[in-house]
XYZ file of C-alpha atoms in Angstrom:
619
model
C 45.983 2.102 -21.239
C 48.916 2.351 -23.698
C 51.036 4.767 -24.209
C 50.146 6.010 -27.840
C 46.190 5.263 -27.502
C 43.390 5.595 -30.632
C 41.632 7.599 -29.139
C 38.273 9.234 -29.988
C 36.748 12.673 -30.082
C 33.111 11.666 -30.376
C 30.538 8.850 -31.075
C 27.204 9.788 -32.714
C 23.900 7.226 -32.717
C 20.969 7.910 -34.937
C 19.360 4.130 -34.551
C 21.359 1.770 -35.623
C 23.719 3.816 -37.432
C 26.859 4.651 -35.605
C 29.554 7.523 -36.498
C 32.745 7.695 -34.940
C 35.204 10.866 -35.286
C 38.564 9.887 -33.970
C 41.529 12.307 -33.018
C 43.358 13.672 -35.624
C 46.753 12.410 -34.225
C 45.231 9.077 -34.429
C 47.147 6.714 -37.406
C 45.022 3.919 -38.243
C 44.106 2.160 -41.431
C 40.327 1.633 -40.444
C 37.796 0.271 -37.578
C 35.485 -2.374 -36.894
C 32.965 -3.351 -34.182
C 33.449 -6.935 -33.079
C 30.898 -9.090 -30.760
C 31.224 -13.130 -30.961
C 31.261 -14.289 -33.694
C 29.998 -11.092 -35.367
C 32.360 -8.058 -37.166
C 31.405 -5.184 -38.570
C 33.662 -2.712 -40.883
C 33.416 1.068 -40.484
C 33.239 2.756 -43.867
C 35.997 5.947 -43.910
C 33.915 9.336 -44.477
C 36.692 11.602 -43.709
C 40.117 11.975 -42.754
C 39.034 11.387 -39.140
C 35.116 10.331 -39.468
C 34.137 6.466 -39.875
C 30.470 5.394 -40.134
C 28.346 1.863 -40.320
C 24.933 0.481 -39.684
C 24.599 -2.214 -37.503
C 22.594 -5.315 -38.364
C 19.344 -5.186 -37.066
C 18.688 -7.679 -33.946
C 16.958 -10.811 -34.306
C 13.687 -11.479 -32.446
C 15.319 -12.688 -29.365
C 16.096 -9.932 -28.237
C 12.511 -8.287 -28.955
C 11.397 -8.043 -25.012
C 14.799 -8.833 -23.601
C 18.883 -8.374 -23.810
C 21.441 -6.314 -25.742
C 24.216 -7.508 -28.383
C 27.718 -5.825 -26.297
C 29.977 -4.543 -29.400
C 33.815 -3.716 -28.925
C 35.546 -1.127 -31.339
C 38.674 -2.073 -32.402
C 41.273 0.211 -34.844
C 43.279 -1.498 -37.137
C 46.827 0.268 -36.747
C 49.717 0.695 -39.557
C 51.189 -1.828 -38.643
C 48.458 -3.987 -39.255
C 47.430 -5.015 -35.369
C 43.904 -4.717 -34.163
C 43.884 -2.522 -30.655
C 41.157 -1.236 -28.530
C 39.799 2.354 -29.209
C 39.744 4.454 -25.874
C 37.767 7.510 -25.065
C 38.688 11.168 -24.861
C 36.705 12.201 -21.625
C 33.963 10.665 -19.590
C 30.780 11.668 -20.996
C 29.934 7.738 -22.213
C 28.729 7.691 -18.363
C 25.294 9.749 -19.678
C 23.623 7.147 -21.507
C 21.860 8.104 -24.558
C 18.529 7.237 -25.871
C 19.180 5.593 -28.914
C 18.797 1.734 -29.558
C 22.876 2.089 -30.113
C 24.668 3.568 -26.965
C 27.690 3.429 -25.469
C 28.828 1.354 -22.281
C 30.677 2.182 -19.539
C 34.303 0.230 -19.235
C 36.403 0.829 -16.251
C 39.629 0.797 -18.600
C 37.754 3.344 -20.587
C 37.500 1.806 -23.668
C 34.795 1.850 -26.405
C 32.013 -0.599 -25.799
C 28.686 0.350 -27.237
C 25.347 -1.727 -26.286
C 22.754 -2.714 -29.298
C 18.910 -3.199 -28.280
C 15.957 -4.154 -30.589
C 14.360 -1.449 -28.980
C 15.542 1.267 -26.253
C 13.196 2.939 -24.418
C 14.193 5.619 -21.915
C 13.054 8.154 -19.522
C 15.299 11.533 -19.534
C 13.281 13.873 -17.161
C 10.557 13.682 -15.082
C 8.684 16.801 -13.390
C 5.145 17.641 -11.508
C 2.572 19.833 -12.679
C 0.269 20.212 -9.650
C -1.466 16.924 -9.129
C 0.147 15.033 -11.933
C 3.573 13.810 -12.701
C 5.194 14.301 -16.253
C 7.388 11.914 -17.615
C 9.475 12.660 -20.643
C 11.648 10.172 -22.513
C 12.107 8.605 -25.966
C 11.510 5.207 -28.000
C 14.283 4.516 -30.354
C 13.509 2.731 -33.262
C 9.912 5.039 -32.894
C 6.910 3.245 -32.319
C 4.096 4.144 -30.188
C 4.002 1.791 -27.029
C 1.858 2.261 -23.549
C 4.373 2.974 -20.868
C 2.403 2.747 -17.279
C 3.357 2.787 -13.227
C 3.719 -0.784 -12.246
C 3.678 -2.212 -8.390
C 3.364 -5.472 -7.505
C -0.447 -4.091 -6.120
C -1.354 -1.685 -9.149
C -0.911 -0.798 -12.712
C -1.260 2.740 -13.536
C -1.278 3.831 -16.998
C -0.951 7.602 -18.014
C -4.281 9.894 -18.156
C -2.230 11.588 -21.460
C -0.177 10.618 -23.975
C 1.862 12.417 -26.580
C 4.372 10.461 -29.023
C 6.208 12.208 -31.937
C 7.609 10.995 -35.091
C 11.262 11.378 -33.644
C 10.351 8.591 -30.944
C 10.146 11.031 -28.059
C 7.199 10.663 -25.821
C 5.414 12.989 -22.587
C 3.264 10.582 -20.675
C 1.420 12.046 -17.545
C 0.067 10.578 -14.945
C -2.699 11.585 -12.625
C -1.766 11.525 -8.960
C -4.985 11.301 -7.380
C -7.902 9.326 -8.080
C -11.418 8.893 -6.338
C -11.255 6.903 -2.828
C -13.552 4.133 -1.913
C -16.389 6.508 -0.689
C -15.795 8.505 -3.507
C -13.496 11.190 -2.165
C -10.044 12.828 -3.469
C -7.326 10.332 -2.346
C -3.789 10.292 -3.228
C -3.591 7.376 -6.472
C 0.176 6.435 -5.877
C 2.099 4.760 -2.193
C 5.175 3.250 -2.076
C 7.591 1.663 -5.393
C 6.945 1.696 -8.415
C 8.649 0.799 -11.923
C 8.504 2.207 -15.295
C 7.589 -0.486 -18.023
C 6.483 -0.858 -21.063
C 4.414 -3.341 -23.802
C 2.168 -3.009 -26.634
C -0.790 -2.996 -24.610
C -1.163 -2.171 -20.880
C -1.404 -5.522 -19.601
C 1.632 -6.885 -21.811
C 3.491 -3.537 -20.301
C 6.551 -6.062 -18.353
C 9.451 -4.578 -20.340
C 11.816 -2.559 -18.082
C 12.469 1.444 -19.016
C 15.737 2.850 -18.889
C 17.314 5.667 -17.090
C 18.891 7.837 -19.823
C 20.759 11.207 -20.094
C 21.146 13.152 -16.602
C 18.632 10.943 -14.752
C 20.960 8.353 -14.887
C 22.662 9.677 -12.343
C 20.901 12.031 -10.001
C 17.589 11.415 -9.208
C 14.656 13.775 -9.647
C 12.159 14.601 -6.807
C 8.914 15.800 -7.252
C 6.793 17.633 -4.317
C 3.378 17.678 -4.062
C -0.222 17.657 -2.186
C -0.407 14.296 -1.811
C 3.145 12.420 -2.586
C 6.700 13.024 -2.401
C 7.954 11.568 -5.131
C 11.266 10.053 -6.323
C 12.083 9.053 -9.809
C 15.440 7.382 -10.126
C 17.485 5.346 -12.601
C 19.015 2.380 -10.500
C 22.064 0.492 -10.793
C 20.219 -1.677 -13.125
C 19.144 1.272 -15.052
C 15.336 0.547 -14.356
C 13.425 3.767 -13.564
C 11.630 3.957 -10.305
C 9.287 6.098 -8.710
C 8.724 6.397 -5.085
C 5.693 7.643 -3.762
C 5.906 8.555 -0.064
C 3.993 11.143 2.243
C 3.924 14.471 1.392
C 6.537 15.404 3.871
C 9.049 18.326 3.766
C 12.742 18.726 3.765
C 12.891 19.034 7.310
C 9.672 16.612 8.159
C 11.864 13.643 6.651
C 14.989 14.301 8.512
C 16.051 12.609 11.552
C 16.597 15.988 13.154
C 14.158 17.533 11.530
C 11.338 14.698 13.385
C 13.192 15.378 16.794
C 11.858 18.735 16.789
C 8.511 18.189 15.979
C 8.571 15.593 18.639
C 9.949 17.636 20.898
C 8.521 21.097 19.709
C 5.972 23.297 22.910
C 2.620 23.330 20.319
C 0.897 25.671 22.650
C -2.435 24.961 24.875
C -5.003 22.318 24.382
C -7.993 23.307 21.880
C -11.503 22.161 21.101
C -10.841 19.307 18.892
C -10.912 15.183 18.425
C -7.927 13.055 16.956
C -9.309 9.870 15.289
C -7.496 7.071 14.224
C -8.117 3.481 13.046
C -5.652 0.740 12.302
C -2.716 2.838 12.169
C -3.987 4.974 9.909
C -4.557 2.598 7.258
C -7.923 3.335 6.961
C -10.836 6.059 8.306
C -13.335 3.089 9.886
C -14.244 0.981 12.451
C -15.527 2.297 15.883
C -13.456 5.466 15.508
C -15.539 5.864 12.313
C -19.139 5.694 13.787
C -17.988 7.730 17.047
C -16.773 10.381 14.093
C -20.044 10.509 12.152
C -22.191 10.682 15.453
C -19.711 14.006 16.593
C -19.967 15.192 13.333
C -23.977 15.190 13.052
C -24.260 16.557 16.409
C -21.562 19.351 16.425
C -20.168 19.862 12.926
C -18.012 23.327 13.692
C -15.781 20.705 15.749
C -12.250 20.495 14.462
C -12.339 16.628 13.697
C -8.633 15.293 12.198
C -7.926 11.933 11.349
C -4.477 10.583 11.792
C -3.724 8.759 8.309
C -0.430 6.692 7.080
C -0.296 8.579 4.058
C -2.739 10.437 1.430
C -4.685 7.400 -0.066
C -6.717 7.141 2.842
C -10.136 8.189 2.185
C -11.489 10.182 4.869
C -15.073 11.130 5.390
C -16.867 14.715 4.875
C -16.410 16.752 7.809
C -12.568 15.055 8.632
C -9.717 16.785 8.115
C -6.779 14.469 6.914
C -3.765 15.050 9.099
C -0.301 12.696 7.568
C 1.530 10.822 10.290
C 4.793 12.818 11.103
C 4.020 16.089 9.193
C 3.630 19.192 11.317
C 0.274 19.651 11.115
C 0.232 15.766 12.747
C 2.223 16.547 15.866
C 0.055 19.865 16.441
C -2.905 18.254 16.324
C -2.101 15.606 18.563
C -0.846 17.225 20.691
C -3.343 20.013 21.067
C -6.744 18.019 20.900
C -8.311 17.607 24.412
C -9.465 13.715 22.721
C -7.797 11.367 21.375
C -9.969 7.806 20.047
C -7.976 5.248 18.024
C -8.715 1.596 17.794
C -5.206 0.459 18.150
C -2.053 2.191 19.209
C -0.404 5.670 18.131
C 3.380 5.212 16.838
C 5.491 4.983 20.273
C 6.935 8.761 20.844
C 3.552 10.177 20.870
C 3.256 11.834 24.793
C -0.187 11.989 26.042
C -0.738 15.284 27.741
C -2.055 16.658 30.762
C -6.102 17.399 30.331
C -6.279 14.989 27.270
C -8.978 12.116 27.222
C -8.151 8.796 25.728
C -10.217 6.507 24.543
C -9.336 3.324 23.129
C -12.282 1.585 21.682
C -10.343 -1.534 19.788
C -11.839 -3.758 17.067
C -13.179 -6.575 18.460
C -13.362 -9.275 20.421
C -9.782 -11.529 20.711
C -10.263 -15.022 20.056
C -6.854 -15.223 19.360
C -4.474 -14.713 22.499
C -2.849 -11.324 22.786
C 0.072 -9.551 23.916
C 0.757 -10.480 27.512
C -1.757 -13.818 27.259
C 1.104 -15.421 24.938
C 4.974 -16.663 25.798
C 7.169 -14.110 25.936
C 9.272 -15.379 22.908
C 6.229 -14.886 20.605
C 5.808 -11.054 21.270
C 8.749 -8.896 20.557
C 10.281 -7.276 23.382
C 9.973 -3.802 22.062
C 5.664 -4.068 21.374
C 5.693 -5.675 24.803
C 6.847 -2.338 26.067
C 5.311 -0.063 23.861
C 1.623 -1.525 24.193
C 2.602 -1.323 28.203
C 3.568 2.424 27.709
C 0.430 2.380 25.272
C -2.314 1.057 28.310
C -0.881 3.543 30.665
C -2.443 6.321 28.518
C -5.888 5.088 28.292
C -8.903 6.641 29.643
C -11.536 4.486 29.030
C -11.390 0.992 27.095
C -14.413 -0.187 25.145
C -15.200 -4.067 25.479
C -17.792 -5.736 23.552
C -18.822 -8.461 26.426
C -17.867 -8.765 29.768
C -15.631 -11.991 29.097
C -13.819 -9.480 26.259
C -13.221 -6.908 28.765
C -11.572 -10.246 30.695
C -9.320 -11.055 27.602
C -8.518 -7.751 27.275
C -7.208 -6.518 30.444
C -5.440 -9.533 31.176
C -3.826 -8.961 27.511
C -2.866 -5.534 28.011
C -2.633 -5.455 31.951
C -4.757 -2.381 32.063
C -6.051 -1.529 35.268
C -8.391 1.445 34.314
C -11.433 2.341 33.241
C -13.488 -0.027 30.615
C -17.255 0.576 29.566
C -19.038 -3.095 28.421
C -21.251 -1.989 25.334
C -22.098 -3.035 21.377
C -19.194 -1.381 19.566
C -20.124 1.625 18.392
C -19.288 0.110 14.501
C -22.168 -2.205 14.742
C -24.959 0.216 15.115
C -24.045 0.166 10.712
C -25.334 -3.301 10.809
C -28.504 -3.179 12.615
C -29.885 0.717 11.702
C -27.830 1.550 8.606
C -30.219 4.152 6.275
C -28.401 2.716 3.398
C -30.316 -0.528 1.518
C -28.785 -3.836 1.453
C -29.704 -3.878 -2.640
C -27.605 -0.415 -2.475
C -24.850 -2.049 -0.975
C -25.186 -4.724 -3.338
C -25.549 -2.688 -6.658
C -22.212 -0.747 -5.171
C -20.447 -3.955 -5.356
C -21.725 -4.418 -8.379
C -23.350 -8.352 -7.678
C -26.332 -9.718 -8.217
C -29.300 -8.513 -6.039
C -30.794 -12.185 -5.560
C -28.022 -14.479 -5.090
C -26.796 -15.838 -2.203
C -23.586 -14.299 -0.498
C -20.806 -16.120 1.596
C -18.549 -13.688 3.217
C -15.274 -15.266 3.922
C -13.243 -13.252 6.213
C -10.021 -15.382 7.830
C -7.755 -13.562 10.157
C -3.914 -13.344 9.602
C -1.121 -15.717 10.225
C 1.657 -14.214 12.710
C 3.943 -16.915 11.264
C 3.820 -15.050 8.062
C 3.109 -10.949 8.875
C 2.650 -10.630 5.199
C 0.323 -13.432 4.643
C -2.202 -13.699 1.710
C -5.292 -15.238 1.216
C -5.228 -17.176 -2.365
C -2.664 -19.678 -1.642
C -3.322 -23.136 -3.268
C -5.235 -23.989 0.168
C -7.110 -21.041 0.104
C -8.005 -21.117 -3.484
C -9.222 -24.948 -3.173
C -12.171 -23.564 -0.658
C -12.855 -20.563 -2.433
C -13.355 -21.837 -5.191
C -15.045 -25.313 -3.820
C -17.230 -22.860 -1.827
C -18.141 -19.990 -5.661
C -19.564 -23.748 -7.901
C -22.452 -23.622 -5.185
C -25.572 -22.646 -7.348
C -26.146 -18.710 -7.725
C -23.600 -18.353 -5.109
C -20.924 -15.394 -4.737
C -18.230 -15.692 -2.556
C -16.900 -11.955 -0.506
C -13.224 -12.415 0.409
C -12.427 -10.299 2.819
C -8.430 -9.590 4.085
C -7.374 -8.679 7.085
C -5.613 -5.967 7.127
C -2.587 -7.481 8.077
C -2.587 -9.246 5.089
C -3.637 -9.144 1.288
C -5.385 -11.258 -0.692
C -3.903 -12.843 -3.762
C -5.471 -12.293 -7.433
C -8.198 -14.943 -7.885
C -9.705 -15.395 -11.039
C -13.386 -16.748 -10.968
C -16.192 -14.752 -11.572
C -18.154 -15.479 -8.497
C -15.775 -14.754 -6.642
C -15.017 -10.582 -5.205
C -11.994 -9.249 -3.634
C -13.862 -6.673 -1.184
C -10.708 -6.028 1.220
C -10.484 -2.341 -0.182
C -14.584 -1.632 0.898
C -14.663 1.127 3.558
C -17.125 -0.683 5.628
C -16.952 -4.412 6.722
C -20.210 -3.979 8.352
C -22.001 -3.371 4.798
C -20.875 -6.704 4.025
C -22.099 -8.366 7.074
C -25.533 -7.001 6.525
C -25.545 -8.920 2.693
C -23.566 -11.881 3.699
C -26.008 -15.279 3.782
C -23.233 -16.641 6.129
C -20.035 -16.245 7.476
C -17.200 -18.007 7.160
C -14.210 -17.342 9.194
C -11.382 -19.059 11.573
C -10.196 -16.997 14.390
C -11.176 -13.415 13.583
C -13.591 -11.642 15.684
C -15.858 -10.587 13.296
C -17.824 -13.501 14.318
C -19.247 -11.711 17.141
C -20.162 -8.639 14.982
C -21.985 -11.334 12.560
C -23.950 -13.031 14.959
C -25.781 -9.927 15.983
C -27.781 -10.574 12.793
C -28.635 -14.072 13.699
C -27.560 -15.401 10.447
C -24.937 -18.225 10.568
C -21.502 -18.438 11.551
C -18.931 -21.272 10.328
C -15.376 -21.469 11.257
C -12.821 -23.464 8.947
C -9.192 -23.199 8.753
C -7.228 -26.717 7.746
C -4.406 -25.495 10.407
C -6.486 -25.368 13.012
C -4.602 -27.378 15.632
C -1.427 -25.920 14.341
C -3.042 -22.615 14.943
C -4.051 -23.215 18.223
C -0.838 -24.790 19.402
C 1.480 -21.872 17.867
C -0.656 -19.165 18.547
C -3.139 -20.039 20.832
C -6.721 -18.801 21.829
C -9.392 -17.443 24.654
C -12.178 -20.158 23.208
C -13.010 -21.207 19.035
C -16.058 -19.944 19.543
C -18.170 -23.189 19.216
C -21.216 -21.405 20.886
C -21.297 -19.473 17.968
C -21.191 -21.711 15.137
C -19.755 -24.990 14.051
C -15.849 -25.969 13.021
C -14.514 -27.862 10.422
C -11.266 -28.552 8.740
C -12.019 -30.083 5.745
C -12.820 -28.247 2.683
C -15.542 -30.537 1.407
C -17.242 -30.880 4.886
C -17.444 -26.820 4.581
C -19.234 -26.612 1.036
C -21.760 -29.486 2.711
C -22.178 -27.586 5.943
C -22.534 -24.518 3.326
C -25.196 -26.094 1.185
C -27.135 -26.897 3.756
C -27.142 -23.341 5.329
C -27.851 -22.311 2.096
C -31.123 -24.213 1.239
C -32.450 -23.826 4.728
C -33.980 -20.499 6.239
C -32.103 -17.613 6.603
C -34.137 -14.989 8.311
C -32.110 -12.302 9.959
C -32.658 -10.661 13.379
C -32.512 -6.997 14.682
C -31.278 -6.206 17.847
C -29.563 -2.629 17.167
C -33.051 -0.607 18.549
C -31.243 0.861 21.814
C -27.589 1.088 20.050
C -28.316 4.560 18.300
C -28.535 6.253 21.486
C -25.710 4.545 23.177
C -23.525 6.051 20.476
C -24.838 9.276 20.792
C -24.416 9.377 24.099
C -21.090 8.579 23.902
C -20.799 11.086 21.592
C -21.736 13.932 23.878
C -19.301 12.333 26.427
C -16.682 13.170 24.157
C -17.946 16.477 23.194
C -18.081 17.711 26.407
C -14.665 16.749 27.152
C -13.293 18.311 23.930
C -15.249 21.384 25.683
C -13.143 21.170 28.938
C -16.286 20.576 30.557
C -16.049 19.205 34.088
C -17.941 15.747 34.935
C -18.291 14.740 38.373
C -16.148 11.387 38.410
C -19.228 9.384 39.141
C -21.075 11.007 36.697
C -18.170 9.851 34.136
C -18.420 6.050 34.858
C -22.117 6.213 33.896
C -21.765 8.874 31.138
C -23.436 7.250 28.397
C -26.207 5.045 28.770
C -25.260 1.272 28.453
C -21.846 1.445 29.391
């Protein structure tokens, strides 16, 4: 900086018009706001005060970019210099289409935008979030949540004539079997358009929340808003934990914490907590028919998870999590509880799975394809089972030579399946819920994931070519289904139906014509209907040499590799006779006996060990 400066007392924005008020011991002839190519006089007002209008930006710059403007004084001696600022207050940006810049050296350097629009606040009025901001020049826009999953645009709306703006935003919405869930998980961006699918413009951080971020708590989020170093506005929406339930020290004491004796209730989990389904699910509606006063929690990732009447949702790491874990005298999950969670003395484990592996697991595979730390948490993880539910006696094979568990294991129909075979709800209900047509035919694809990619999607070009090869069959809907290891990719074709988000897979197994999968075992779940199974995937010997498998399942149904050899093997299924068979007539009562089992051990009751082995009939 020099050693007699221009310096200036203030600059004021209203649009495009700028006003600058200099010191008084500044001695200049007059100033000017330069960009390349581009200069701009400052009319003299005052003494001290020198005001313009900037020329309005060209269309460019409509959705995208700023113009960068320096102000230069013109001195009595006739040499342009920089203009420097009195204090740092340019580091608040303002809301105006005109603001300043920051400049290390601390000189003047405002930044032009055809339009500027900002967020200034944010708060949280019970189960909504408030954002308040402004649109400078005015003009009423839609300003919405965006994910890369979701689009959320506000359930209210208020815009006034000085460009300022409240737009609220609901935080829960109705689940998938039509419950209270939380609407928002994980990052999100606030952007704008003229309609809420054009809504790709970024919003800016203005005013204080440019620099300190605002955090909202509530019922069902914790959430974040923040201006980045970009000056983007994002929202975080993690679990509703507290101060001291997100802190590293704050977790070792609820780990760590005496919660008191054992009590008369059931943990349930399912896929980490992703969802509220699966065998846990039909053990937890047989419990909750027979003995409803039961405290029955479900373990859940965060708030979005639906979970059925009768459940109590309890969020992974919260207090009310570690209690209830550790305080239930049953525990049923179909997968594995996060690693620190200590299975106590007179707790029952039972670890029903999801299916039947075609695909190797665990300890089956080479040790360089399985991460040393899940090799020694799933160990840790078999050592706490109880009882293991396999479907078949060759899965019960797979399975303890996978996990090298050396207890317990009852051979039975998974509990889910009893939904296939003696569901009370229709097929044509199930179909009117999906909203397809009653009379068509139905192809439910359901591919498993790719380890090579642990975020893999289904509607990749090779995907999309079948999918959509397999929707131009005549009155034909295709059902993708994801794993929930992966996601599947928008496809646009209107016989075609993303149905990863429905609650039950086994609804659509009871609708689906056929099945088409590759190495997921919901080919043994479909065959109990006696309708037919195909398995395609065009890397299948990739697949098998990378990965490897227990069998490919040839007694169930043919393979192919080739996408047109799958619409003709399709077609054919399609125009020949698909008559379904029942088989589920003794399955109610091996889930309610299994059922009491677990009752009676959430009861402390004492079994006779040999009276355990054969508790439930079947298994």
């Amino acid at each position: 900086m020099p050693t007699d400066p221009v310096v200036v007392k203030n600059v004021d924005f209203r649009g495009r018009n700028v006003t600058v008020t200099l010191d008084r011991s500044a001695k200049v002839r007059g100033l000017t706001l330069h960009n390349a190519g581009n200069k701009v006089e400052l009319e003299a007002i005052g003494p001290s005060i020198f005001s313009t209008t900037l020329p309005e930006l060209s269309e460019r710059f409509r959705t995208h970019g700023e113009r960068q403007w320096a102000l230069l004084a013109r001195t009595t001696e006739g040499n342009e210099v920089d203009v420097y600022h009195a204090s740092v207050d340019y580091l608040l940006p303002g809301t105006s289409c005109v603001r300043l810049s920051a400049n290390s050296a601390g000189k003047v350097r405002l930044a032009q935008r055809f339009r500027r629009v900002t967020v200034t606040g944010a708060t949280n009025d019970r189960d909504r979030l408030l954002i308040i901001g402004r649109i400078d020049p005015p003009e009423r826009l839609k300003i919405v949540l965006k994910s890369s999953e979701q689009t959320i645009k506000p359930a209210e709306y208020a815009f006034h004539a000085d460009g300022s703006y409240t737009a609220v935003y609901d935080l829960t919405t109705t689940g998938a079997e039509g419950g209270k869930v939380a609407a928002l998980a994980g990052g999100y961006h606030l952007k704008y358009g003229e309609t809420t699918n054009r809504a790709d413009s970024w919003v800016r951080a203005a005013g204080k929340l440019a620099i300190r971020p605002v955090n909202c708590f509530t019922e069902w989020n914790t959430l974040r808003v923040e201006g980045k170093n970009s000056s983007a506005v994002s929202v975080i929406a993690s679990p509703p934990w507290s101060a001291s339930e997100r802190s590293k020290y704050g977790r070792y004491r609820l780990r760590n914490k005496d919660w008191g004796p054992l009590t008369y209730s059931i943990v349930f989990e399912s896929y980490s907590g992703k969802n509220a389904n699966d065998n846990p699910r039909a053990i937890f509606d047989a419990i909750n028919e027979i003995r409803p006063e039961i405290p029955l929690y479900w373990s859940v990732r965060d708030r979005r998870v639906d979970v059925p009447t009768g459940g109590i949702a309890i969020v992974e790491g919260t207090a009310e999590w570690h209690k209830a874990l550790a305080t239930s005298r049953v525990l049923v999950n179909n997968n594995n509880f996060p690693y620190y969670v200590e299975k106590r003395s007179g707790q029952f484990y039972l670890q029903t799975w999801h299916g039947t592996p075609i695909k190797k697991l665990l300890n089956d595979l080479p040790r360089k394809k399985t991460p040393l730390t899940y090799r020694r948490n799933m160990k840790a993880e078999a050592g706490k089972w109880d009882l293991l539910l396999a479907q078949s006696n060759e899965s019960e094979t797979r399975l303890r030579s996978a996990f090298q568990y050396k207890g317990e294991v009852s051979v039975c129909e998974y509990p889910r399946n009893y939904r296939i075979l003696t569901s009370k709800i229709t097929e044509d209900q199930i179909k009117t819920n999906l909203n397809i047509d009653i009379n068509g035919k139905k192809i439910l694809y359901a591919p498993t994931w790719r380890d090579q990619n642990r975020l893999s999607a289904i509607g990749t070009n090779e995907d999309l070519e079948s999918i959509e090869l397999l929707a131009d069959l005549p009155n034909t809907t295709v059902l993708v289904r994801g794993h929930h290891m992966s996601k599947v990719l928008p496809i646009y074709n209107d016989s075609v139906i993303d149905v990863s988000s429905y609650p039950h897979v086994e609804d659509l197994i009871r609708i689906a014509d056929i099945l088409v999968t590759d190495f997921s075992s919901v080919a043994y779940d479909f065959q109990l209907t006696g309708k037919p199974v195909l398995f395609y995937a065009k890397d299948r010997e990739e697949y098998v040499e990378h990965r490897g498998v227990y069998e490919l399942g040839e007694n169930i149904g043919k393979w192919t590799s080739d996408p047109s050899e799958l619409v003709v093997e399709v077609g054919k299924l399609l125009n020949g006779s698909l008559n379904a068979t029942n088989s589920g007539e003794s399955l109610d009562g091996e889930v309610e006996s299994l059922a009491q089992y677990l009752i009676s051990l959430a009861r402390d009751e004492k079994w006779p060990v040999e009276t355990q082995k054969g508790a439930f009939n079947g298994c």
